[in-house]
């Protein structure tokens, strides 16, 4: 049995260590001693993944309500602690320190919380749905806070927020697993990309069975991603000669297991119940018994053009009234890849071959058209057609390339007319003035520095937000406020904005070293988690590529 206190002490030690090598060593030695069950839980917990592939659904206000109930402190006292510390973990720590009266557990000399018990409580929280779910969430958290020591409470609060703030990300955990169990980093990474579950990977590494982990039906695998192509010409010269439209929709990974069909979003969340017609389409048009298919779901308006991304998200998020929304925003499916068929993995088969399999198991009306050509003007023609139909541009893929889960590489290149929009994490906001005094009107944006995992700011966005959205956003962000100073607030980094802009400039004013010129909000990317936001590297890459842009724009004239 692993006491939760030992886990909390581990987190504390890691957070007080600055070098990532040292952090890795501490974590590796902790992991190497654990029983497989505990190992699985700890591996997720250290990076704030409480239940893999599932969101907990706990917001700050629910957290604070539970702390109030467990400690007997008033909401005002909690607010005061929040103002003083600016950190939900420290709020929990101090509140539990002041907890009165002592709980029965303290008198009865109970052994305290063990990590399985904490995991079990979070599982109940994640599973809660429908009426009464808030209550279930509060009760479980309340239990944890009333049993916890201050230090345990600190990390329970951070787990509840799915944000550990100890400087441990996926990369570090992967390295620690490799080190703890003498596996190669490549094998660990491969296993992770195939399973999307580092706990499972750690367990297999311990048992020396990493190579047994592979693609498995009903378990989402990381999606292959695309890089920005410099131009059509340059992309073709790289060998990316299989040309498809870049559809303006949302990514779906579909697992067909006989008549059972499950759909995963780009974040690898199970969205099956929100997308009944996609399930029907697959049932009607895919002949393979088992298959993992990759494609784009597009919402089409009455004019036959794709609806804005925001509308599709409505479909993906919908839990109630699914049929009604499906009627208003019908989706169509455009498959462009297949990675598993009738018991056989196609990951290592070249795209050409995978495409052949796709064509043989699915009807043409649900397959994205593909043309293989090295003729620049032909590709330009396809590009114009895609844009005229309201889609984003084209994807140029290397026909000889394997499917690389979780990788953004040169084998898939995207060509879009304007500068890439950026997905940035909102880390702060500013209250408006005059009529907008009660509204959060501008939002401070940050990208991820992938070396350190830190968020680096790139400026503010205030354009592109309607009055209606402003009210909605204010409600969302009010819940996430960590600290207020004057007109500005700091918010919990949880929401991702897709932001368009005219240009990226160098700037000493922001910690990223860059600023966006004329930023405007395009969409709130509920489908993306902060860890998926764009990186500083990407921003400097776009900064560099800006010069090549004029070429693509000319095509539109
Ligand atoms: P981005 O999100 O800009 O990095 O572009 C990659 C995304 O484009 C993928 O995740 C898909 O959702 C989408 N997409 C649209 N059409 C295609 C296509 N033909 N092949 C691959 N991805 C596509």
PDB file of N, CA and C and ligand atoms in Angstrom, residues 223-228 243-252 266 294-298 309 334-337 368-369 391-397 408 412 414 416 420-421 423 498 525 528 534 538, ligand 1:
ATOM      1  N   UNK A 223      -2.690  10.900 -32.662  1.00  0.00           N
ATOM      2  CA  UNK A 223      -2.882  11.133 -34.088  1.00  0.00           C
ATOM      3  C   UNK A 223      -1.597  11.680 -34.721  1.00  0.00           C
ATOM      4  N   UNK A 224      -1.429  11.349 -35.980  1.00  0.00           N
ATOM      5  CA  UNK A 224      -0.318  11.925 -36.741  1.00  0.00           C
ATOM      6  C   UNK A 224      -0.684  13.374 -37.058  1.00  0.00           C
ATOM      7  N   UNK A 225       0.301  14.250 -36.997  1.00  0.00           N
ATOM      8  CA  UNK A 225       0.013  15.671 -37.185  1.00  0.00           C
ATOM      9  C   UNK A 225       0.772  16.233 -38.385  1.00  0.00           C
ATOM     10  N   UNK A 226       0.410  17.446 -38.755  1.00  0.00           N
ATOM     11  CA  UNK A 226       1.011  18.041 -39.950  1.00  0.00           C
ATOM     12  C   UNK A 226       1.891  19.233 -39.600  1.00  0.00           C
ATOM     13  N   UNK A 227       2.875  19.472 -40.454  1.00  0.00           N
ATOM     14  CA  UNK A 227       3.714  20.665 -40.329  1.00  0.00           C
ATOM     15  C   UNK A 227       3.278  21.692 -41.368  1.00  0.00           C
ATOM     16  N   UNK A 228       3.689  22.928 -41.188  1.00  0.00           N
ATOM     17  CA  UNK A 228       3.375  23.924 -42.209  1.00  0.00           C
ATOM     18  C   UNK A 228       4.330  23.712 -43.378  1.00  0.00           C
ATOM     19  N   UNK A 243      -1.948  14.600 -52.711  1.00  0.00           N
ATOM     20  CA  UNK A 243      -2.606  15.861 -52.388  1.00  0.00           C
ATOM     21  C   UNK A 243      -4.073  15.628 -52.016  1.00  0.00           C
ATOM     22  N   UNK A 244      -4.477  16.178 -50.870  1.00  0.00           N
ATOM     23  CA  UNK A 244      -5.880  16.102 -50.449  1.00  0.00           C
ATOM     24  C   UNK A 244      -6.335  17.492 -50.035  1.00  0.00           C
ATOM     25  N   UNK A 245      -7.623  17.730 -50.017  1.00  0.00           N
ATOM     26  CA  UNK A 245      -8.114  18.972 -49.421  1.00  0.00           C
ATOM     27  C   UNK A 245      -7.798  18.950 -47.951  1.00  0.00           C
ATOM     28  N   UNK A 246      -7.508  20.125 -47.412  1.00  0.00           N
ATOM     29  CA  UNK A 246      -7.462  20.235 -45.955  1.00  0.00           C
ATOM     30  C   UNK A 246      -8.843  20.708 -45.530  1.00  0.00           C
ATOM     31  N   UNK A 247      -9.623  19.756 -45.062  1.00  0.00           N
ATOM     32  CA  UNK A 247     -11.022  20.054 -44.721  1.00  0.00           C
ATOM     33  C   UNK A 247     -11.105  20.942 -43.487  1.00  0.00           C
ATOM     34  N   UNK A 248     -12.095  21.815 -43.483  1.00  0.00           N
ATOM     35  CA  UNK A 248     -12.304  22.679 -42.335  1.00  0.00           C
ATOM     36  C   UNK A 248     -13.308  22.006 -41.407  1.00  0.00           C
ATOM     37  N   UNK A 249     -12.821  21.134 -40.569  1.00  0.00           N
ATOM     38  CA  UNK A 249     -13.710  20.406 -39.673  1.00  0.00           C
ATOM     39  C   UNK A 249     -12.981  20.041 -38.411  1.00  0.00           C
ATOM     40  N   UNK A 250     -13.330  18.910 -37.825  1.00  0.00           N
ATOM     41  CA  UNK A 250     -12.668  18.464 -36.608  1.00  0.00           C
ATOM     42  C   UNK A 250     -12.226  17.022 -36.787  1.00  0.00           C
ATOM     43  N   UNK A 251     -11.064  16.736 -36.265  1.00  0.00           N
ATOM     44  CA  UNK A 251     -10.460  15.419 -36.426  1.00  0.00           C
ATOM     45  C   UNK A 251     -11.254  14.355 -35.672  1.00  0.00           C
ATOM     46  N   UNK A 252     -11.406  13.193 -36.280  1.00  0.00           N
ATOM     47  CA  UNK A 252     -12.016  12.064 -35.570  1.00  0.00           C
ATOM     48  C   UNK A 252     -11.200  10.798 -35.808  1.00  0.00           C
ATOM     49  N   UNK A 266      -9.814  14.845 -31.288  1.00  0.00           N
ATOM     50  CA  UNK A 266      -8.385  15.122 -31.394  1.00  0.00           C
ATOM     51  C   UNK A 266      -7.667  15.004 -30.055  1.00  0.00           C
ATOM     52  N   UNK A 294      -9.068   7.182 -39.650  1.00  0.00           N
ATOM     53  CA  UNK A 294      -8.684   8.541 -39.294  1.00  0.00           C
ATOM     54  C   UNK A 294      -9.313   9.481 -40.313  1.00  0.00           C
ATOM     55  N   UNK A 295      -9.899  10.555 -39.850  1.00  0.00           N
ATOM     56  CA  UNK A 295     -10.514  11.460 -40.809  1.00  0.00           C
ATOM     57  C   UNK A 295     -10.992  12.750 -40.175  1.00  0.00           C
ATOM     58  N   UNK A 296     -11.767  13.487 -40.938  1.00  0.00           N
ATOM     59  CA  UNK A 296     -12.257  14.788 -40.498  1.00  0.00           C
ATOM     60  C   UNK A 296     -13.783  14.792 -40.581  1.00  0.00           C
ATOM     61  N   UNK A 297     -14.427  15.268 -39.503  1.00  0.00           N
ATOM     62  CA  UNK A 297     -15.880  15.447 -39.534  1.00  0.00           C
ATOM     63  C   UNK A 297     -16.137  16.901 -39.889  1.00  0.00           C
ATOM     64  N   UNK A 298     -17.002  17.119 -40.882  1.00  0.00           N
ATOM     65  CA  UNK A 298     -17.262  18.489 -41.332  1.00  0.00           C
ATOM     66  C   UNK A 298     -18.744  18.805 -41.139  1.00  0.00           C
ATOM     67  N   UNK A 309     -15.908  26.492 -37.260  1.00  0.00           N
ATOM     68  CA  UNK A 309     -15.426  25.484 -36.332  1.00  0.00           C
ATOM     69  C   UNK A 309     -16.228  25.451 -35.018  1.00  0.00           C
ATOM     70  N   UNK A 334     -15.075  12.570 -43.815  1.00  0.00           N
ATOM     71  CA  UNK A 334     -14.071  12.475 -44.879  1.00  0.00           C
ATOM     72  C   UNK A 334     -12.882  11.700 -44.336  1.00  0.00           C
ATOM     73  N   UNK A 335     -12.815  10.423 -44.661  1.00  0.00           N
ATOM     74  CA  UNK A 335     -11.716   9.595 -44.141  1.00  0.00           C
ATOM     75  C   UNK A 335     -10.479   9.796 -44.995  1.00  0.00           C
ATOM     76  N   UNK A 336      -9.328   9.919 -44.325  1.00  0.00           N
ATOM     77  CA  UNK A 336      -8.106  10.027 -45.125  1.00  0.00           C
ATOM     78  C   UNK A 336      -7.050   9.008 -44.718  1.00  0.00           C
ATOM     79  N   UNK A 337      -7.348   8.176 -43.725  1.00  0.00           N
ATOM     80  CA  UNK A 337      -6.336   7.180 -43.364  1.00  0.00           C
ATOM     81  C   UNK A 337      -6.968   5.998 -42.657  1.00  0.00           C
ATOM     82  N   UNK A 368     -11.792  10.934 -48.466  1.00  0.00           N
ATOM     83  CA  UNK A 368     -11.277  12.190 -49.021  1.00  0.00           C
ATOM     84  C   UNK A 368     -10.588  11.872 -50.347  1.00  0.00           C
ATOM     85  N   UNK A 369     -10.891  12.666 -51.361  1.00  0.00           N
ATOM     86  CA  UNK A 369     -10.222  12.427 -52.653  1.00  0.00           C
ATOM     87  C   UNK A 369      -8.732  12.675 -52.518  1.00  0.00           C
ATOM     88  N   UNK A 391     -13.029  25.369 -47.728  1.00  0.00           N
ATOM     89  CA  UNK A 391     -12.138  24.608 -46.855  1.00  0.00           C
ATOM     90  C   UNK A 391     -10.814  25.350 -46.660  1.00  0.00           C
ATOM     91  N   UNK A 392      -9.878  24.723 -45.896  1.00  0.00           N
ATOM     92  CA  UNK A 392      -8.736  25.502 -45.426  1.00  0.00           C
ATOM     93  C   UNK A 392      -7.568  25.606 -46.389  1.00  0.00           C
ATOM     94  N   UNK A 393      -7.438  24.625 -47.264  1.00  0.00           N
ATOM     95  CA  UNK A 393      -6.273  24.607 -48.147  1.00  0.00           C
ATOM     96  C   UNK A 393      -6.022  23.183 -48.572  1.00  0.00           C
ATOM     97  N   UNK A 394      -4.751  22.802 -48.677  1.00  0.00           N
ATOM     98  CA  UNK A 394      -4.460  21.409 -49.034  1.00  0.00           C
ATOM     99  C   UNK A 394      -3.450  20.789 -48.075  1.00  0.00           C
ATOM    100  N   UNK A 395      -3.487  19.465 -48.056  1.00  0.00           N
ATOM    101  CA  UNK A 395      -2.518  18.669 -47.307  1.00  0.00           C
ATOM    102  C   UNK A 395      -1.687  17.941 -48.342  1.00  0.00           C
ATOM    103  N   UNK A 396      -0.383  18.017 -48.210  1.00  0.00           N
ATOM    104  CA  UNK A 396       0.496  17.282 -49.113  1.00  0.00           C
ATOM    105  C   UNK A 396       1.220  16.215 -48.302  1.00  0.00           C
ATOM    106  N   UNK A 397       1.031  14.965 -48.711  1.00  0.00           N
ATOM    107  CA  UNK A 397       1.577  13.869 -47.901  1.00  0.00           C
ATOM    108  C   UNK A 397       2.565  13.038 -48.713  1.00  0.00           C
ATOM    109  N   UNK A 408       4.584  15.380 -35.526  1.00  0.00           N
ATOM    110  CA  UNK A 408       4.355  16.446 -36.496  1.00  0.00           C
ATOM    111  C   UNK A 408       5.598  16.464 -37.367  1.00  0.00           C
ATOM    112  N   UNK A 412       3.548  14.991 -43.625  1.00  0.00           N
ATOM    113  CA  UNK A 412       2.257  15.641 -43.858  1.00  0.00           C
ATOM    114  C   UNK A 412       2.516  17.149 -43.819  1.00  0.00           C
ATOM    115  N   UNK A 414       0.966  21.015 -44.562  1.00  0.00           N
ATOM    116  CA  UNK A 414      -0.278  21.739 -44.842  1.00  0.00           C
ATOM    117  C   UNK A 414       0.024  23.071 -45.497  1.00  0.00           C
ATOM    118  N   UNK A 416      -1.864  26.577 -46.288  1.00  0.00           N
ATOM    119  CA  UNK A 416      -3.040  27.405 -46.037  1.00  0.00           C
ATOM    120  C   UNK A 416      -2.723  28.816 -46.518  1.00  0.00           C
ATOM    121  N   UNK A 420      -0.775  30.778 -40.429  1.00  0.00           N
ATOM    122  CA  UNK A 420      -1.315  29.858 -39.449  1.00  0.00           C
ATOM    123  C   UNK A 420      -1.951  30.583 -38.278  1.00  0.00           C
ATOM    124  N   UNK A 421      -3.136  30.242 -37.910  1.00  0.00           N
ATOM    125  CA  UNK A 421      -3.615  30.798 -36.645  1.00  0.00           C
ATOM    126  C   UNK A 421      -2.880  30.057 -35.527  1.00  0.00           C
ATOM    127  N   UNK A 423      -2.850  28.526 -31.498  1.00  0.00           N
ATOM    128  CA  UNK A 423      -3.649  28.119 -30.351  1.00  0.00           C
ATOM    129  C   UNK A 423      -2.870  28.494 -29.104  1.00  0.00           C
ATOM    130  N   UNK A 498      -8.006  30.110 -30.178  1.00  0.00           N
ATOM    131  CA  UNK A 498      -7.373  30.124 -31.496  1.00  0.00           C
ATOM    132  C   UNK A 498      -7.359  31.575 -31.935  1.00  0.00           C
ATOM    133  N   UNK A 525     -11.009  27.106 -28.306  1.00  0.00           N
ATOM    134  CA  UNK A 525     -10.741  25.718 -28.695  1.00  0.00           C
ATOM    135  C   UNK A 525     -10.980  24.765 -27.529  1.00  0.00           C
ATOM    136  N   UNK A 528      -9.105  21.504 -27.309  1.00  0.00           N
ATOM    137  CA  UNK A 528      -7.672  21.404 -27.037  1.00  0.00           C
ATOM    138  C   UNK A 528      -7.374  21.670 -25.567  1.00  0.00           C
ATOM    139  N   UNK A 534       0.166  26.025 -28.916  1.00  0.00           N
ATOM    140  CA  UNK A 534       1.351  26.146 -29.743  1.00  0.00           C
ATOM    141  C   UNK A 534       2.578  26.482 -28.906  1.00  0.00           C
ATOM    142  N   UNK A 538       7.317  26.899 -32.456  1.00  0.00           N
ATOM    143  CA  UNK A 538       6.414  27.035 -33.579  1.00  0.00           C
ATOM    144  C   UNK A 538       6.282  28.507 -33.961  1.00  0.00           C
TER     145      UNK A 538
HETATM  146  P1  LIG B   1      -3.606  21.749 -37.882  1.00  0.00           P
HETATM  147  O1  LIG B   1      -4.710  21.503 -36.891  1.00  0.00           O
HETATM  148  O2  LIG B   1      -3.659  23.090 -38.498  1.00  0.00           O
HETATM  149  O3  LIG B   1      -2.251  21.350 -37.343  1.00  0.00           O
HETATM  150  O4  LIG B   1      -3.847  20.789 -39.140  1.00  0.00           O
HETATM  151  C1  LIG B   1      -3.955  19.418 -39.001  1.00  0.00           C
HETATM  152  C2  LIG B   1      -5.407  19.044 -38.973  1.00  0.00           C
HETATM  153  O5  LIG B   1      -6.013  19.222 -40.239  1.00  0.00           O
HETATM  154  C3  LIG B   1      -5.627  17.591 -38.689  1.00  0.00           C
HETATM  155  O6  LIG B   1      -5.548  17.316 -37.308  1.00  0.00           O
HETATM  156  C4  LIG B   1      -7.006  17.345 -39.243  1.00  0.00           C
HETATM  157  O7  LIG B   1      -7.973  17.612 -38.246  1.00  0.00           O
HETATM  158  C5  LIG B   1      -7.163  18.397 -40.332  1.00  0.00           C
HETATM  159  N1  LIG B   1      -7.293  17.862 -41.692  1.00  0.00           N
HETATM  160  C6  LIG B   1      -8.195  18.286 -42.604  1.00  0.00           C
HETATM  161  N2  LIG B   1      -8.065  17.633 -43.759  1.00  0.00           N
HETATM  162  C7  LIG B   1      -7.063  16.744 -43.606  1.00  0.00           C
HETATM  163  C8  LIG B   1      -6.451  15.775 -44.461  1.00  0.00           C
HETATM  164  N3  LIG B   1      -6.844  15.597 -45.713  1.00  0.00           N
HETATM  165  N4  LIG B   1      -5.430  15.040 -43.938  1.00  0.00           N
HETATM  166  C9  LIG B   1      -5.009  15.217 -42.664  1.00  0.00           C
HETATM  167  N5  LIG B   1      -5.555  16.114 -41.823  1.00  0.00           N
HETATM  168  C10 LIG B   1      -6.561  16.878 -42.275  1.00  0.00           C
END
